[in-house]
Amino acid sequence: MSTVSAPAKDVFAANRAFGRVVLAVKTGAGMSRRSRIREEGPLRVRCPGSPSAELEAVILNTAGGVAGGDRFDVDISVQSGARLVVTTAAAEKVYRALGGDAVVNIKLDVAASGALAWLPQETILFDGAQLTRTIRIDTARDARLVFAEAIIFGRLGMGETVQKGLLLDRWRLYRDGRIFHAEAIRFDGEIASKLAAAAVAGGGTGIATLLVMPADESSLSAVRKLRFHGEVAASAWKELMVVRLCAPDGAALRHDLIAVLNTVRGGSLPRLWLN
């Protein structure tokens, strides 16, 4: 990884971005509405459109991307009976780190009979990026969750590849206060050579994971009948469906992810996904 001199490090540290957004959603008269919003630093949240049974929220990063040393926190809570779909204004870009990891912490909470669709657009890693992300999801037993995260290693259309870097992604899903699902992924050092391995990505540069709860055999069967540009595998147990996607590039990954989301979502995708 690149190193910088001590004076340059001081300047670098003084220009790091620290952002936080807090959003709570409640229901009333059949409509889902904002009950609390807090914004700090470059993070913003906007709720376009007219009031409806499902509120749409769009997270924006006015910093224009994420760099090493930045820290961003997102805290979303869906109160009892409310419905929320969250997306981002654009794909999030994680740039080459000059010192320290970029740190992202996401906390999602869905109360009884609530529904959350977490559908951010892709995270794009640049060569030399260092990202450490932690995601915690707490749901009530009868809550509904559709959770999707996609990562693209470099923009092939721009001639960009990710040779080296760090991605440490840790997820924990709790149901009624008990751990229900856990996973972690770590790419460190020579990322390109690791992605090239057949047992990892077979040369693919786009990966995604989708969690759906509750899920049943009919939704699993519907996903398995779809036609994809990349490789997709789906499994379900104990009312949780997990879909893994791996594609040769970002365009193929987006095509496949939209196909799966249209099948399991039970509602339209955010308009920004269709632009």
GROMACS .gro file of C-alpha atoms in nm:
model
  275
    1MET     CA    1   0.000   0.000   0.000
    2SER     CA    2   0.108   0.361  -0.059
    3THR     CA    3   0.270   0.553   0.222
    4VAL     CA    4   0.293   0.927   0.280
    5SER     CA    5   0.524   1.145   0.487
    6ALA     CA    6   0.432   1.259   0.838
    7PRO     CA    7   0.332   1.617   0.736
    8ALA     CA    8   0.127   1.480   0.448
    9LYS     CA    9  -0.043   1.237   0.687
   10ASP     CA   10  -0.146   1.530   0.907
   11VAL     CA   11  -0.303   1.706   0.610
   12PHE     CA   12  -0.465   1.381   0.502
   13ALA     CA   13  -0.617   1.322   0.849
   14ALA     CA   14  -0.755   1.676   0.863
   15ASN     CA   15  -0.944   1.618   0.538
   16ARG     CA   16  -1.112   1.290   0.622
   17ALA     CA   17  -1.489   1.265   0.596
   18PHE     CA   18  -1.702   1.159   0.893
   19GLY     CA   19  -2.068   1.112   0.815
   20ARG     CA   20  -2.373   0.974   0.989
   21VAL     CA   21  -2.737   0.942   0.899
   22VAL     CA   22  -3.019   0.826   1.127
   23LEU     CA   23  -3.366   0.753   0.992
   24ALA     CA   24  -3.668   0.617   1.179
   25VAL     CA   25  -3.996   0.537   1.006
   26LYS     CA   26  -4.342   0.494   1.159
   27THR     CA   27  -4.687   0.419   1.022
   28GLY     CA   28  -5.011   0.613   1.054
   29ALA     CA   29  -5.339   0.615   0.859
   30GLY     CA   30  -5.201   0.344   0.634
   31MET     CA   31  -4.897   0.550   0.535
   32SER     CA   32  -4.531   0.506   0.626
   33ARG     CA   33  -4.373   0.835   0.735
   34ARG     CA   34  -4.047   0.970   0.871
   35SER     CA   35  -4.048   0.999   1.249
   36ARG     CA   36  -3.682   1.100   1.295
   37ILE     CA   37  -3.398   1.216   1.072
   38ARG     CA   38  -3.046   1.311   1.172
   39GLU     CA   39  -2.768   1.399   0.929
   40GLU     CA   40  -2.401   1.462   1.001
   41GLY     CA   41  -2.110   1.537   0.772
   42PRO     CA   42  -2.156   1.456   0.403
   43LEU     CA   43  -2.433   1.198   0.446
   44ARG     CA   44  -2.790   1.298   0.359
   45VAL     CA   45  -3.120   1.114   0.329
   46ARG     CA   46  -3.411   1.221   0.110
   47CYS     CA   47  -3.759   1.075   0.071
   48PRO     CA   48  -3.892   1.155  -0.278
   49GLY     CA   49  -4.244   1.090  -0.395
   50SER     CA   50  -4.584   1.127  -0.236
   51PRO     CA   51  -4.686   0.952   0.089
   52SER     CA   52  -4.760   0.583   0.042
   53ALA     CA   53  -4.781   0.256   0.230
   54GLU     CA   54  -4.408   0.208   0.164
   55LEU     CA   55  -4.172   0.500   0.215
   56GLU     CA   56  -3.874   0.534  -0.021
   57ALA     CA   57  -3.550   0.678   0.120
   58VAL     CA   58  -3.242   0.773  -0.081
   59ILE     CA   59  -2.902   0.807   0.089
   60LEU     CA   60  -2.658   1.055  -0.064
   61ASN     CA   61  -2.289   1.102   0.001
   62THR     CA   62  -2.206   1.462  -0.089
   63ALA     CA   63  -1.835   1.385  -0.047
   64GLY     CA   64  -1.848   1.213  -0.384
   65GLY     CA   65  -1.705   0.884  -0.263
   66VAL     CA   66  -1.520   0.711   0.019
   67ALA     CA   67  -1.146   0.729   0.082
   68GLY     CA   68  -0.908   0.572   0.331
   69GLY     CA   69  -0.957   0.715   0.678
   70ASP     CA   70  -1.322   0.810   0.617
   71ARG     CA   71  -1.592   0.683   0.852
   72PHE     CA   72  -1.962   0.655   0.773
   73ASP     CA   73  -2.241   0.533   0.998
   74VAL     CA   74  -2.597   0.452   0.890
   75ASP     CA   75  -2.871   0.377   1.142
   76ILE     CA   76  -3.213   0.280   1.003
   77SER     CA   77  -3.512   0.171   1.211
   78VAL     CA   78  -3.854   0.062   1.086
   79GLN     CA   79  -4.115   0.081   1.357
   80SER     CA   80  -4.405  -0.159   1.400
   81GLY     CA   81  -4.618  -0.195   1.087
   82ALA     CA   82  -4.415   0.049   0.877
   83ARG     CA   83  -4.262  -0.027   0.537
   84LEU     CA   84  -3.941   0.121   0.401
   85VAL     CA   85  -3.723   0.077   0.094
   86VAL     CA   86  -3.374   0.230   0.107
   87THR     CA   87  -3.144   0.290  -0.187
   88THR     CA   88  -2.858   0.523  -0.280
   89ALA     CA   89  -2.843   0.806  -0.531
   90ALA     CA   90  -2.559   0.637  -0.718
   91ALA     CA   91  -2.306   0.359  -0.690
   92GLU     CA   92  -2.068   0.427  -0.400
   93LYS     CA   93  -1.704   0.457  -0.504
   94VAL     CA   94  -1.425   0.355  -0.266
   95TYR     CA   95  -1.099   0.513  -0.375
   96ARG     CA   96  -0.734   0.419  -0.326
   97ALA     CA   97  -0.632   0.452   0.038
   98LEU     CA   98  -0.334   0.668   0.130
   99GLY     CA   99  -0.356   0.587   0.500
  100GLY     CA  100  -0.594   0.374   0.703
  101ASP     CA  101  -0.909   0.186   0.610
  102ALA     CA  102  -1.237   0.343   0.512
  103VAL     CA  103  -1.482   0.229   0.781
  104VAL     CA  104  -1.856   0.186   0.724
  105ASN     CA  105  -2.097   0.075   0.998
  106ILE     CA  106  -2.458  -0.003   0.910
  107LYS     CA  107  -2.728  -0.081   1.166
  108LEU     CA  108  -3.076  -0.185   1.054
  109ASP     CA  109  -3.369  -0.257   1.286
  110VAL     CA  110  -3.712  -0.385   1.181
  111ALA     CA  111  -3.986  -0.407   1.445
  112ALA     CA  112  -4.289  -0.639   1.455
  113SER     CA  113  -4.486  -0.654   1.127
  114GLY     CA  114  -4.247  -0.405   0.971
  115ALA     CA  115  -4.081  -0.443   0.632
  116LEU     CA  116  -3.743  -0.323   0.510
  117ALA     CA  117  -3.595  -0.349   0.162
  118TRP     CA  118  -3.226  -0.249   0.176
  119LEU     CA  119  -3.131  -0.195  -0.188
  120PRO     CA  120  -2.827   0.033  -0.224
  121GLN     CA  121  -2.669   0.056  -0.565
  122GLU     CA  122  -2.334  -0.113  -0.616
  123THR     CA  123  -2.018  -0.044  -0.418
  124ILE     CA  124  -1.727   0.004  -0.661
  125LEU     CA  125  -1.376  -0.061  -0.531
  126PHE     CA  126  -1.081   0.109  -0.699
  127ASP     CA  127  -0.730  -0.033  -0.706
  128GLY     CA  128  -0.568   0.011  -0.365
  129ALA     CA  129  -0.897   0.069  -0.183
  130GLN     CA  130  -0.919  -0.044   0.180
  131LEU     CA  131  -1.271  -0.094   0.311
  132THR     CA  132  -1.381  -0.238   0.645
  133ARG     CA  133  -1.758  -0.266   0.676
  134THR     CA  134  -1.982  -0.402   0.951
  135ILE     CA  135  -2.354  -0.462   0.903
  136ARG     CA  136  -2.590  -0.556   1.186
  137ILE     CA  137  -2.956  -0.635   1.121
  138ASP     CA  138  -3.210  -0.684   1.401
  139THR     CA  139  -3.558  -0.806   1.309
  140ALA     CA  140  -3.871  -0.918   1.490
  141ARG     CA  141  -3.992  -1.269   1.413
  142ASP     CA  142  -4.272  -1.151   1.182
  143ALA     CA  143  -4.074  -0.873   1.013
  144ARG     CA  144  -4.001  -0.887   0.640
  145LEU     CA  145  -3.652  -0.826   0.506
  146VAL     CA  146  -3.509  -0.797   0.156
  147PHE     CA  147  -3.140  -0.713   0.182
  148ALA     CA  148  -2.904  -0.680  -0.114
  149GLU     CA  149  -2.540  -0.575  -0.135
  150ALA     CA  150  -2.331  -0.576  -0.454
  151ILE     CA  151  -1.957  -0.513  -0.491
  152ILE     CA  152  -1.771  -0.445  -0.815
  153PHE     CA  153  -1.393  -0.471  -0.830
  154GLY     CA  154  -1.296  -0.197  -1.075
  155ARG     CA  155  -1.482  -0.052  -1.373
  156LEU     CA  156  -1.385  -0.273  -1.665
  157GLY     CA  157  -1.555  -0.039  -1.912
  158MET     CA  158  -1.309   0.232  -1.803
  159GLY     CA  159  -1.013  -0.004  -1.826
  160GLU     CA  160  -0.981  -0.020  -1.446
  161THR     CA  161  -0.890  -0.331  -1.250
  162VAL     CA  162  -0.829  -0.394  -0.881
  163GLN     CA  163  -0.487  -0.553  -0.837
  164LYS     CA  164  -0.442  -0.496  -0.464
  165GLY     CA  165  -0.648  -0.372  -0.172
  166LEU     CA  166  -0.853  -0.477   0.126
  167LEU     CA  167  -1.217  -0.569   0.167
  168LEU     CA  168  -1.333  -0.690   0.507
  169ASP     CA  169  -1.711  -0.727   0.521
  170ARG     CA  170  -1.885  -0.867   0.831
  171TRP     CA  171  -2.262  -0.923   0.857
  172ARG     CA  172  -2.478  -1.034   1.149
  173LEU     CA  173  -2.853  -1.095   1.128
  174TYR     CA  174  -3.048  -1.125   1.454
  175ARG     CA  175  -3.406  -1.243   1.485
  176ASP     CA  176  -3.589  -1.176   1.811
  177GLY     CA  177  -3.256  -1.091   1.970
  178ARG     CA  178  -3.083  -1.416   1.875
  179ILE     CA  179  -2.820  -1.463   1.609
  180PHE     CA  180  -2.988  -1.604   1.298
  181HIS     CA  181  -2.731  -1.565   1.021
  182ALA     CA  182  -2.367  -1.460   1.010
  183GLU     CA  183  -2.109  -1.429   0.737
  184ALA     CA  184  -1.786  -1.252   0.653
  185ILE     CA  185  -1.572  -1.197   0.347
  186ARG     CA  186  -1.210  -1.091   0.333
  187PHE     CA  187  -0.998  -1.001   0.034
  188ASP     CA  188  -0.655  -0.878   0.132
  189GLY     CA  189  -0.344  -0.809  -0.072
  190GLU     CA  190  -0.341  -0.954  -0.424
  191ILE     CA  191  -0.712  -0.926  -0.497
  192ALA     CA  192  -0.693  -0.981  -0.874
  193SER     CA  193  -0.517  -1.315  -0.843
  194LYS     CA  194  -0.765  -1.430  -0.579
  195LEU     CA  195  -1.066  -1.335  -0.792
  196ALA     CA  196  -0.913  -1.529  -1.081
  197ALA     CA  197  -0.924  -1.856  -0.885
  198ALA     CA  198  -1.200  -2.091  -0.996
  199ALA     CA  199  -1.310  -2.154  -0.638
  200VAL     CA  200  -1.344  -1.779  -0.571
  201ALA     CA  201  -1.485  -1.586  -0.868
  202GLY     CA  202  -1.342  -1.757  -1.176
  203GLY     CA  203  -1.218  -1.424  -1.307
  204GLY     CA  204  -1.542  -1.240  -1.231
  205THR     CA  205  -1.528  -0.884  -1.100
  206GLY     CA  206  -1.881  -0.846  -0.962
  207ILE     CA  207  -2.030  -1.024  -0.661
  208ALA     CA  208  -2.354  -0.980  -0.469
  209THR     CA  209  -2.552  -1.140  -0.189
  210LEU     CA  210  -2.924  -1.120  -0.132
  211LEU     CA  211  -3.104  -1.215   0.192
  212VAL     CA  212  -3.482  -1.261   0.193
  213MET     CA  213  -3.687  -1.333   0.503
  214PRO     CA  214  -3.935  -1.491   0.526
  215ALA     CA  215  -3.892  -1.710   0.219
  216ASP     CA  216  -4.039  -2.040   0.107
  217GLU     CA  217  -3.990  -2.305  -0.157
  218SER     CA  218  -4.204  -2.121  -0.414
  219SER     CA  219  -3.984  -1.810  -0.408
  220LEU     CA  220  -3.672  -2.027  -0.418
  221SER     CA  221  -3.806  -2.216  -0.718
  222ALA     CA  222  -3.893  -1.890  -0.897
  223VAL     CA  223  -3.536  -1.760  -0.857
  224ARG     CA  224  -3.386  -2.086  -0.982
  225LYS     CA  225  -3.593  -2.066  -1.302
  226LEU     CA  226  -3.447  -1.729  -1.403
  227ARG     CA  227  -3.190  -1.690  -1.680
  228PHE     CA  228  -2.868  -1.513  -1.582
  229HIS     CA  229  -2.562  -1.358  -1.744
  230GLY     CA  230  -2.335  -1.474  -1.462
  231GLU     CA  231  -2.344  -1.750  -1.202
  232VAL     CA  232  -2.622  -1.748  -0.943
  233ALA     CA  233  -2.702  -1.995  -0.665
  234ALA     CA  234  -2.991  -1.984  -0.421
  235SER     CA  235  -3.079  -2.182  -0.109
  236ALA     CA  236  -3.340  -2.152   0.165
  237TRP     CA  237  -3.383  -2.288   0.514
  238LYS     CA  238  -3.564  -2.178   0.831
  239GLU     CA  239  -3.755  -1.908   0.634
  240LEU     CA  240  -3.433  -1.743   0.512
  241MET     CA  241  -3.331  -1.742   0.146
  242VAL     CA  242  -2.973  -1.658   0.048
  243VAL     CA  243  -2.886  -1.581  -0.314
  244ARG     CA  244  -2.522  -1.552  -0.425
  245LEU     CA  245  -2.430  -1.384  -0.752
  246CYS     CA  246  -2.100  -1.371  -0.939
  247ALA     CA  247  -2.065  -1.203  -1.277
  248PRO     CA  248  -1.787  -1.115  -1.522
  249ASP     CA  249  -1.854  -0.741  -1.490
  250GLY     CA  250  -2.078  -0.481  -1.331
  251ALA     CA  251  -2.333  -0.471  -1.613
  252ALA     CA  252  -2.393  -0.846  -1.598
  253LEU     CA  253  -2.415  -0.835  -1.221
  254ARG     CA  254  -2.674  -0.557  -1.228
  255HIS     CA  255  -2.884  -0.745  -1.485
  256ASP     CA  256  -2.888  -1.059  -1.270
  257LEU     CA  257  -2.951  -0.876  -0.944
  258ILE     CA  258  -3.246  -0.684  -1.089
  259ALA     CA  259  -3.394  -1.011  -1.217
  260VAL     CA  260  -3.375  -1.165  -0.869
  261LEU     CA  261  -3.509  -0.854  -0.695
  262ASN     CA  262  -3.805  -0.830  -0.933
  263THR     CA  263  -3.887  -1.191  -0.845
  264VAL     CA  264  -3.862  -1.173  -0.464
  265ARG     CA  265  -3.936  -0.809  -0.390
  266GLY     CA  266  -4.316  -0.806  -0.400
  267GLY     CA  267  -4.303  -0.443  -0.514
  268SER     CA  268  -4.137  -0.218  -0.768
  269LEU     CA  269  -3.769  -0.133  -0.751
  270PRO     CA  270  -3.662   0.221  -0.659
  271ARG     CA  271  -3.671   0.448  -0.965
  272LEU     CA  272  -3.298   0.517  -0.938
  273TRP     CA  273  -3.230   0.148  -1.007
  274LEU     CA  274  -3.404   0.178  -1.343
  275ASN     CA  275  -3.224   0.485  -1.479
   0.00000   0.00000   0.00000
